[in-house]
Amino acid sequence: MRVVLTMKKRTNPHIPIEAETINPAFLRWGSDDLTVWEGNKERRLDEVFEIEVEGTASSVNEVEVVLRGDTSRVKRVGEYMDGGRIVIEGDIGMHCANFMAAGTIEVMGNAGGWFARELRGGTVVCHGDAGHYCAAGYRGEKKGMKGGKVEVFGNAGDFTAEHLFGGEVIVHGNCGDMPGVEMQGGTLTIHGDCSRPCGNMTDGRCVVLGCASGMLPTFEKQGEAEGPDGLPLTRFTGDVANRGKGNLLVRRYQYLE
Amino acid sequence: MSELLVKNAYVIDPINRIDGEVMDIAVRDGRIVEDVGPKAEVIDAEGCLTLPGGVDSHTHVCGTKVNFGRYMSPEDMRAGREVRRGVKHATSGYSVPTTYANSYRYALMGYTTLLEGAMAPLEARHTHEEFSATPLQDMMANTLFDGNWGVMKAVSEGDIERVAAIVGWTLSAVKGFGIKLTNPGGTEAWGYGKDLRCIKDEVPHFGVTPAEIIEAMIRACEMLRLPHSVHLHCNNLGTPGNYSCTVGTFNLVPDLNEKRQSLYATHVQFHSYGGSDWKTFCSKAEPVAYTVNNRPQIVIDMGQVMFGKTTTMTADGPMEFNLYRLHHNKWSNHDVELETGSGIIPVLYRKKNLVNSIMWAIGLELGLLVKDPWRCLLTTDNPNGAPFVKYPEIIALLMSKKYRDAEFATVHRRTESRVDLPALDRELDWNEIAVMTRAGQAKALGIVDIGKGHLGIGAEADIAVYPLKVGEIDPAQEYQKVIDGFARAKWTVKRGRPVARDGEILVHGENTTIWVDPKISPERDMSRDPEFTEMFNHWYSVRMSNYPVQDEYLKRHLRMETEAAI
């Protein structure tokens, strides 16, 4: 089953849309009773999107949802998703894939803040850049992402994989400030540069294949290690300030002057 | 003129010695009257349990301390979310919910009067602002004096009249209700990096001991003829072996008042611990309850702990810091000028944890071992022991040995050797529950005379009708019905107006703030006392004129004037 949702022209395209109903589990049964909130107005799904449906599905895993048009203001797509596939052909708004447990979300453009926050399982891919708090926890919460895989081919913002507890996060570009802060498990791989990685981490593994600037002095240097393709890396453990036993491997690093 | 008739009510009203009589209650203009005309609005109670509106004599629902709990725990706000509907505001939060959520949830449980347990004088304005956003309950605020420099200096000079004068000025300035002492002297000592272990240790620089502060405050309270007694959170909260300190404090208390207690000791569960460290930790509810049974001048509240997430908050900063060192979770301490301090940490009470399981048992032991229900009130010290929404479960635990045993089977297995709970067979009856949740609380607060906690002629028409047919339910067996019944009142009537029905909030009400204004002779008026004014100028970062709360902060209020003996 394939459901194509094409964004209609809106009078004010800046108003955000809360679209937690864009989820294969709901769309499988048709879109008649599904609504989204546009600002403070509740709208039927077909008032906002052109909907084309092909075929049927016997389980949620056979559902593919395609989002077209300017979806950069559409929030919470794929929230609590537990199977199936969503393909977003452009950009996507904040909180995409939060609490997702299974299935696949692929974003061809850029993703907004809180991308794949508190992920439980499944695969989330972003071909463009992701905003701040990608694959992170949420305000006040002790455990962030617990499982699954997040891959960002562009850059990610600040606080990537904050409170990471399990699963795998791969960023092919650069990260902003404080990736992996408060990490308690899982793995985070950054192919580019970042600053101040892994503050307060207690467990888990973070690999920075670029340069870690503003390296925190609370990590103990343990020696050399070998990274992918035989790259020589420097291995640290920490965060000592938090009695942590995490692993931080960096290609290059420089402490704050 | 509004009239209301509650028909066929199965009434339990302990203050008027009514224990299970089917009768009609007539209400005119917010007061209970003999009868009403034929045009009155009628509520058919259908023989269901009808009690005076609930009174909570110790809860933390308003003020900066509660609000800081909200700041600190954004994750708590992810629970309990409800959208705005009808007269209701949107709500969210579980252990430190929004003011409206507090008010609605209390109203659904039939509660109509609340006492905010601790208000720092400097933060009174915020507390009163939050009171005005707690629409369905009448509110009072106990005012903190535990580290008050003026008070401690007067105590060290042995001038009880001056203590009374300072208390009197502060209460009327901040529109407070009574005296709250939280770890008296201890928070102040902690400001100097010291700690007080018990009531005989001296507060650094002041030359007074907690024992002297407590006794002076009790005498000052009687001098001012305050409706409520001193409301005391004892020293050394939450440490193993602190029961001896608690018993020692209780033995200090003179019996000075015929009508009510001389000391209200709060959350005594946290003060009834035996053992010498966390490994030997055990229950000492029995000696504490024995002392209470023998000293009629003392009323306690349980401070029951229930399992689950909550946020602890108290003016006892040092204790919260010690708890933080145990948990390594978030923590906040707050300094509030020269009167008190505060601390906040989120906690999770777990059945798997031996200490938590023992704490749970101690609260229930106190509820069962104190013979007189008028002197052991049902609270959780919301939200310290548990959020108040757990009250129905506590009621059921007290009423049913079967339920207690079923719960006991799920707690940490080593609890059995540390507590007496499995040996207690007492099961409280409906009347005793009515005493512990409303009549006793109103009496202890001294608000029976203004029409709270009973359903006699002239009383405020605060009525709670629960969907419980007393004759048809055996609370010892069908405890789930008791929980469900108390959790959702069939009707809650506040000041003659139905405010909640079967889980729905019906109106956006307006509360009454009850405050006390002791009338003190002009020569003891502290606002004209040069030494007192000088203390503000010299030591405080704010001026004396920053303290008084203007009338604009009180929307609708009831001023209780007392004729002070000074």
PDB file of N, CA, C and O in Angstrom, chain B residues 474-522:
ATOM      1  N   ASP B 474     -18.329  -3.948  51.959  1.00  0.00           N
ATOM      2  CA  ASP B 474     -17.468  -4.337  53.065  1.00  0.00           C
ATOM      3  C   ASP B 474     -16.062  -3.835  52.730  1.00  0.00           C
ATOM      4  O   ASP B 474     -15.371  -4.428  51.904  1.00  0.00           O
ATOM      5  N   PRO B 475     -15.655  -2.722  53.341  1.00  0.00           N
ATOM      6  CA  PRO B 475     -14.372  -2.124  52.922  1.00  0.00           C
ATOM      7  C   PRO B 475     -13.190  -3.061  53.151  1.00  0.00           C
ATOM      8  O   PRO B 475     -12.172  -2.954  52.468  1.00  0.00           O
ATOM      9  N   ALA B 476     -13.317  -3.967  54.119  1.00  0.00           N
ATOM     10  CA  ALA B 476     -12.201  -4.871  54.384  1.00  0.00           C
ATOM     11  C   ALA B 476     -11.975  -5.840  53.234  1.00  0.00           C
ATOM     12  O   ALA B 476     -10.865  -6.308  53.008  1.00  0.00           O
ATOM     13  N   GLN B 477     -13.032  -6.149  52.494  1.00  0.00           N
ATOM     14  CA  GLN B 477     -12.908  -7.086  51.378  1.00  0.00           C
ATOM     15  C   GLN B 477     -12.878  -6.361  50.029  1.00  0.00           C
ATOM     16  O   GLN B 477     -12.033  -6.622  49.191  1.00  0.00           O
ATOM     17  N   GLU B 478     -13.844  -5.451  49.852  1.00  0.00           N
ATOM     18  CA  GLU B 478     -13.994  -4.814  48.530  1.00  0.00           C
ATOM     19  C   GLU B 478     -13.238  -3.481  48.518  1.00  0.00           C
ATOM     20  O   GLU B 478     -13.820  -2.423  48.323  1.00  0.00           O
ATOM     21  N   TYR B 479     -11.919  -3.586  48.721  1.00  0.00           N
ATOM     22  CA  TYR B 479     -11.167  -2.339  48.838  1.00  0.00           C
ATOM     23  C   TYR B 479     -11.080  -1.571  47.538  1.00  0.00           C
ATOM     24  O   TYR B 479     -10.965  -0.354  47.526  1.00  0.00           O
ATOM     25  N   GLN B 480     -11.173  -2.264  46.413  1.00  0.00           N
ATOM     26  CA  GLN B 480     -11.105  -1.555  45.136  1.00  0.00           C
ATOM     27  C   GLN B 480     -12.278  -0.581  44.995  1.00  0.00           C
ATOM     28  O   GLN B 480     -12.131   0.520  44.458  1.00  0.00           O
ATOM     29  N   LYS B 481     -13.442  -0.980  45.516  1.00  0.00           N
ATOM     30  CA  LYS B 481     -14.600  -0.072  45.454  1.00  0.00           C
ATOM     31  C   LYS B 481     -14.358   1.177  46.294  1.00  0.00           C
ATOM     32  O   LYS B 481     -14.801   2.267  45.947  1.00  0.00           O
ATOM     33  N   VAL B 482     -13.672   0.982  47.420  1.00  0.00           N
ATOM     34  CA  VAL B 482     -13.370   2.122  48.287  1.00  0.00           C
ATOM     35  C   VAL B 482     -12.438   3.095  47.554  1.00  0.00           C
ATOM     36  O   VAL B 482     -12.648   4.305  47.553  1.00  0.00           O
ATOM     37  N   ILE B 483     -11.414   2.518  46.908  1.00  0.00           N
ATOM     38  CA  ILE B 483     -10.465   3.374  46.171  1.00  0.00           C
ATOM     39  C   ILE B 483     -11.196   4.156  45.090  1.00  0.00           C
ATOM     40  O   ILE B 483     -11.086   5.383  44.994  1.00  0.00           O
ATOM     41  N   ASP B 484     -11.981   3.435  44.293  1.00  0.00           N
ATOM     42  CA  ASP B 484     -12.682   4.102  43.190  1.00  0.00           C
ATOM     43  C   ASP B 484     -13.652   5.156  43.696  1.00  0.00           C
ATOM     44  O   ASP B 484     -13.778   6.233  43.119  1.00  0.00           O
ATOM     45  N   GLY B 485     -14.335   4.827  44.774  1.00  0.00           N
ATOM     46  CA  GLY B 485     -15.328   5.754  45.320  1.00  0.00           C
ATOM     47  C   GLY B 485     -14.700   7.046  45.798  1.00  0.00           C
ATOM     48  O   GLY B 485     -15.164   8.138  45.470  1.00  0.00           O
ATOM     49  N   PHE B 486     -13.619   6.930  46.583  1.00  0.00           N
ATOM     50  CA  PHE B 486     -13.000   8.151  47.110  1.00  0.00           C
ATOM     51  C   PHE B 486     -12.237   8.914  46.038  1.00  0.00           C
ATOM     52  O   PHE B 486     -11.974  10.102  46.180  1.00  0.00           O
ATOM     53  N   ALA B 487     -11.843   8.222  44.969  1.00  0.00           N
ATOM     54  CA  ALA B 487     -11.095   8.903  43.914  1.00  0.00           C
ATOM     55  C   ALA B 487     -11.995   9.805  43.080  1.00  0.00           C
ATOM     56  O   ALA B 487     -11.525  10.762  42.466  1.00  0.00           O
ATOM     57  N   ARG B 488     -13.271   9.492  43.032  1.00  0.00           N
ATOM     58  CA  ARG B 488     -14.155  10.272  42.173  1.00  0.00           C
ATOM     59  C   ARG B 488     -15.476  10.528  42.885  1.00  0.00           C
ATOM     60  O   ARG B 488     -16.361   9.677  42.907  1.00  0.00           O
ATOM     61  N   ALA B 489     -15.572  11.714  43.471  1.00  0.00           N
ATOM     62  CA  ALA B 489     -16.797  12.051  44.193  1.00  0.00           C
ATOM     63  C   ALA B 489     -17.963  12.156  43.210  1.00  0.00           C
ATOM     64  O   ALA B 489     -17.788  12.580  42.071  1.00  0.00           O
ATOM     65  N   LYS B 490     -19.139  11.747  43.691  1.00  0.00           N
ATOM     66  CA  LYS B 490     -20.339  11.879  42.868  1.00  0.00           C
ATOM     67  C   LYS B 490     -20.680  13.365  42.723  1.00  0.00           C
ATOM     68  O   LYS B 490     -21.003  13.831  41.647  1.00  0.00           O
ATOM     69  N   TRP B 491     -20.602  14.066  43.841  1.00  0.00           N
ATOM     70  CA  TRP B 491     -20.802  15.510  43.827  1.00  0.00           C
ATOM     71  C   TRP B 491     -19.802  16.157  44.774  1.00  0.00           C
ATOM     72  O   TRP B 491     -19.559  15.628  45.856  1.00  0.00           O
ATOM     73  N   THR B 492     -19.257  17.261  44.387  1.00  0.00           N
ATOM     74  CA  THR B 492     -18.516  18.084  45.338  1.00  0.00           C
ATOM     75  C   THR B 492     -19.191  19.439  45.351  1.00  0.00           C
ATOM     76  O   THR B 492     -19.355  20.075  44.308  1.00  0.00           O
ATOM     77  N   VAL B 493     -19.639  19.845  46.534  1.00  0.00           N
ATOM     78  CA  VAL B 493     -20.314  21.124  46.675  1.00  0.00           C
ATOM     79  C   VAL B 493     -19.398  22.036  47.467  1.00  0.00           C
ATOM     80  O   VAL B 493     -18.914  21.666  48.522  1.00  0.00           O
ATOM     81  N   LYS B 494     -19.138  23.205  46.925  1.00  0.00           N
ATOM     82  CA  LYS B 494     -18.284  24.157  47.631  1.00  0.00           C
ATOM     83  C   LYS B 494     -19.089  25.432  47.846  1.00  0.00           C
ATOM     84  O   LYS B 494     -19.591  26.020  46.897  1.00  0.00           O
ATOM     85  N   ARG B 495     -19.192  25.831  49.088  1.00  0.00           N
ATOM     86  CA  ARG B 495     -19.963  27.009  49.466  1.00  0.00           C
ATOM     87  C   ARG B 495     -21.355  27.012  48.806  1.00  0.00           C
ATOM     88  O   ARG B 495     -21.793  27.975  48.213  1.00  0.00           O
ATOM     89  N   GLY B 496     -22.007  25.847  48.855  1.00  0.00           N
ATOM     90  CA  GLY B 496     -23.375  25.753  48.362  1.00  0.00           C
ATOM     91  C   GLY B 496     -23.510  25.626  46.869  1.00  0.00           C
ATOM     92  O   GLY B 496     -24.613  25.629  46.326  1.00  0.00           O
ATOM     93  N   ARG B 497     -22.388  25.504  46.168  1.00  0.00           N
ATOM     94  CA  ARG B 497     -22.446  25.442  44.715  1.00  0.00           C
ATOM     95  C   ARG B 497     -21.776  24.153  44.247  1.00  0.00           C
ATOM     96  O   ARG B 497     -20.641  23.888  44.617  1.00  0.00           O
ATOM     97  N   PRO B 498     -22.472  23.323  43.470  1.00  0.00           N
ATOM     98  CA  PRO B 498     -21.819  22.104  42.971  1.00  0.00           C
ATOM     99  C   PRO B 498     -20.658  22.476  42.049  1.00  0.00           C
ATOM    100  O   PRO B 498     -20.850  23.205  41.081  1.00  0.00           O
ATOM    101  N   VAL B 499     -19.452  22.000  42.388  1.00  0.00           N
ATOM    102  CA  VAL B 499     -18.293  22.336  41.557  1.00  0.00           C
ATOM    103  C   VAL B 499     -17.787  21.150  40.751  1.00  0.00           C
ATOM    104  O   VAL B 499     -17.131  21.325  39.734  1.00  0.00           O
ATOM    105  N   ALA B 500     -18.081  19.929  41.204  1.00  0.00           N
ATOM    106  CA  ALA B 500     -17.637  18.758  40.449  1.00  0.00           C
ATOM    107  C   ALA B 500     -18.693  17.675  40.552  1.00  0.00           C
ATOM    108  O   ALA B 500     -19.354  17.528  41.575  1.00  0.00           O
ATOM    109  N   ARG B 501     -18.852  16.932  39.461  1.00  0.00           N
ATOM    110  CA  ARG B 501     -19.808  15.839  39.439  1.00  0.00           C
ATOM    111  C   ARG B 501     -19.238  14.704  38.608  1.00  0.00           C
ATOM    112  O   ARG B 501     -18.888  14.905  37.443  1.00  0.00           O
ATOM    113  N   ASP B 502     -19.109  13.539  39.199  1.00  0.00           N
ATOM    114  CA  ASP B 502     -18.657  12.340  38.477  1.00  0.00           C
ATOM    115  C   ASP B 502     -17.452  12.591  37.576  1.00  0.00           C
ATOM    116  O   ASP B 502     -17.445  12.222  36.409  1.00  0.00           O
ATOM    117  N   GLY B 503     -16.466  13.226  38.099  1.00  0.00           N
ATOM    118  CA  GLY B 503     -15.255  13.420  37.303  1.00  0.00           C
ATOM    119  C   GLY B 503     -15.270  14.622  36.387  1.00  0.00           C
ATOM    120  O   GLY B 503     -14.321  14.837  35.643  1.00  0.00           O
ATOM    121  N   GLU B 504     -16.326  15.409  36.418  1.00  0.00           N
ATOM    122  CA  GLU B 504     -16.396  16.618  35.587  1.00  0.00           C
ATOM    123  C   GLU B 504     -16.337  17.849  36.486  1.00  0.00           C
ATOM    124  O   GLU B 504     -16.983  17.888  37.528  1.00  0.00           O
ATOM    125  N   ILE B 505     -15.590  18.853  36.035  1.00  0.00           N
ATOM    126  CA  ILE B 505     -15.585  20.122  36.757  1.00  0.00           C
ATOM    127  C   ILE B 505     -16.705  20.983  36.169  1.00  0.00           C
ATOM    128  O   ILE B 505     -16.827  21.127  34.959  1.00  0.00           O
ATOM    129  N   LEU B 506     -17.529  21.540  37.060  1.00  0.00           N
ATOM    130  CA  LEU B 506     -18.733  22.226  36.573  1.00  0.00           C
ATOM    131  C   LEU B 506     -18.597  23.738  36.482  1.00  0.00           C
ATOM    132  O   LEU B 506     -19.244  24.380  35.662  1.00  0.00           O
ATOM    133  N   VAL B 507     -17.810  24.313  37.366  1.00  0.00           N
ATOM    134  CA  VAL B 507     -17.746  25.775  37.372  1.00  0.00           C
ATOM    135  C   VAL B 507     -16.301  26.231  37.502  1.00  0.00           C
ATOM    136  O   VAL B 507     -15.430  25.491  37.945  1.00  0.00           O
ATOM    137  N   HIS B 508     -16.081  27.484  37.123  1.00  0.00           N
ATOM    138  CA  HIS B 508     -14.812  28.116  37.458  1.00  0.00           C
ATOM    139  C   HIS B 508     -15.083  28.938  38.704  1.00  0.00           C
ATOM    140  O   HIS B 508     -15.756  29.958  38.645  1.00  0.00           O
ATOM    141  N   GLY B 509     -14.622  28.457  39.837  1.00  0.00           N
ATOM    142  CA  GLY B 509     -15.002  29.091  41.089  1.00  0.00           C
ATOM    143  C   GLY B 509     -14.059  30.194  41.497  1.00  0.00           C
ATOM    144  O   GLY B 509     -13.230  30.658  40.727  1.00  0.00           O
ATOM    145  N   GLU B 510     -14.231  30.633  42.727  1.00  0.00           N
ATOM    146  CA  GLU B 510     -13.295  31.578  43.308  1.00  0.00           C
ATOM    147  C   GLU B 510     -13.110  31.192  44.760  1.00  0.00           C
ATOM    148  O   GLU B 510     -14.081  30.949  45.464  1.00  0.00           O
ATOM    149  N   ASN B 511     -11.876  31.087  45.172  1.00  0.00           N
ATOM    150  CA  ASN B 511     -11.654  30.593  46.520  1.00  0.00           C
ATOM    151  C   ASN B 511     -11.670  31.718  47.537  1.00  0.00           C
ATOM    152  O   ASN B 511     -11.770  32.891  47.196  1.00  0.00           O
ATOM    153  N   THR B 512     -11.607  31.325  48.784  1.00  0.00           N
ATOM    154  CA  THR B 512     -11.448  32.282  49.866  1.00  0.00           C
ATOM    155  C   THR B 512     -10.087  32.034  50.483  1.00  0.00           C
ATOM    156  O   THR B 512      -9.752  30.890  50.773  1.00  0.00           O
ATOM    157  N   THR B 513      -9.296  33.069  50.649  1.00  0.00           N
ATOM    158  CA  THR B 513      -8.039  32.921  51.362  1.00  0.00           C
ATOM    159  C   THR B 513      -8.288  33.269  52.819  1.00  0.00           C
ATOM    160  O   THR B 513      -8.796  34.351  53.124  1.00  0.00           O
ATOM    161  N   ILE B 514      -7.985  32.321  53.691  1.00  0.00           N
ATOM    162  CA  ILE B 514      -8.224  32.539  55.114  1.00  0.00           C
ATOM    163  C   ILE B 514      -6.902  32.963  55.746  1.00  0.00           C
ATOM    164  O   ILE B 514      -5.892  32.265  55.584  1.00  0.00           O
ATOM    165  N   TRP B 515      -6.882  34.081  56.406  1.00  0.00           N
ATOM    166  CA  TRP B 515      -5.648  34.523  57.061  1.00  0.00           C
ATOM    167  C   TRP B 515      -5.951  35.071  58.435  1.00  0.00           C
ATOM    168  O   TRP B 515      -7.084  35.368  58.764  1.00  0.00           O
ATOM    169  N   VAL B 516      -4.900  35.175  59.229  1.00  0.00           N
ATOM    170  CA  VAL B 516      -5.068  35.522  60.626  1.00  0.00           C
ATOM    171  C   VAL B 516      -4.401  36.862  60.900  1.00  0.00           C
ATOM    172  O   VAL B 516      -3.300  37.126  60.445  1.00  0.00           O
ATOM    173  N   ASP B 517      -5.107  37.706  61.617  1.00  0.00           N
ATOM    174  CA  ASP B 517      -4.603  39.028  61.940  1.00  0.00           C
ATOM    175  C   ASP B 517      -4.669  39.215  63.458  1.00  0.00           C
ATOM    176  O   ASP B 517      -5.689  39.615  63.997  1.00  0.00           O
ATOM    177  N   PRO B 518      -3.578  38.896  64.161  1.00  0.00           N
ATOM    178  CA  PRO B 518      -3.638  39.052  65.622  1.00  0.00           C
ATOM    179  C   PRO B 518      -3.641  40.535  66.001  1.00  0.00           C
ATOM    180  O   PRO B 518      -2.858  41.320  65.453  1.00  0.00           O
ATOM    181  N   LYS B 519      -4.524  40.883  66.914  1.00  0.00           N
ATOM    182  CA  LYS B 519      -4.608  42.286  67.344  1.00  0.00           C
ATOM    183  C   LYS B 519      -3.670  42.477  68.527  1.00  0.00           C
ATOM    184  O   LYS B 519      -3.887  41.945  69.600  1.00  0.00           O
ATOM    185  N   ILE B 520      -2.620  43.220  68.279  1.00  0.00           N
ATOM    186  CA  ILE B 520      -1.562  43.395  69.275  1.00  0.00           C
ATOM    187  C   ILE B 520      -1.588  44.822  69.776  1.00  0.00           C
ATOM    188  O   ILE B 520      -1.867  45.756  69.010  1.00  0.00           O
ATOM    189  N   SER B 521      -1.300  45.006  71.055  1.00  0.00           N
ATOM    190  CA  SER B 521      -1.326  46.359  71.615  1.00  0.00           C
ATOM    191  C   SER B 521      -0.274  47.238  70.920  1.00  0.00           C
ATOM    192  O   SER B 521       0.779  46.741  70.509  1.00  0.00           O
ATOM    193  N   PRO B 522      -0.568  48.569  70.824  1.00  0.00           N
ATOM    194  CA  PRO B 522       0.325  49.439  70.029  1.00  0.00           C
ATOM    195  C   PRO B 522       1.776  49.453  70.522  1.00  0.00           C
ATOM    196  O   PRO B 522       2.693  49.564  69.709  1.00  0.00           O
TER     197      PRO B 522
END
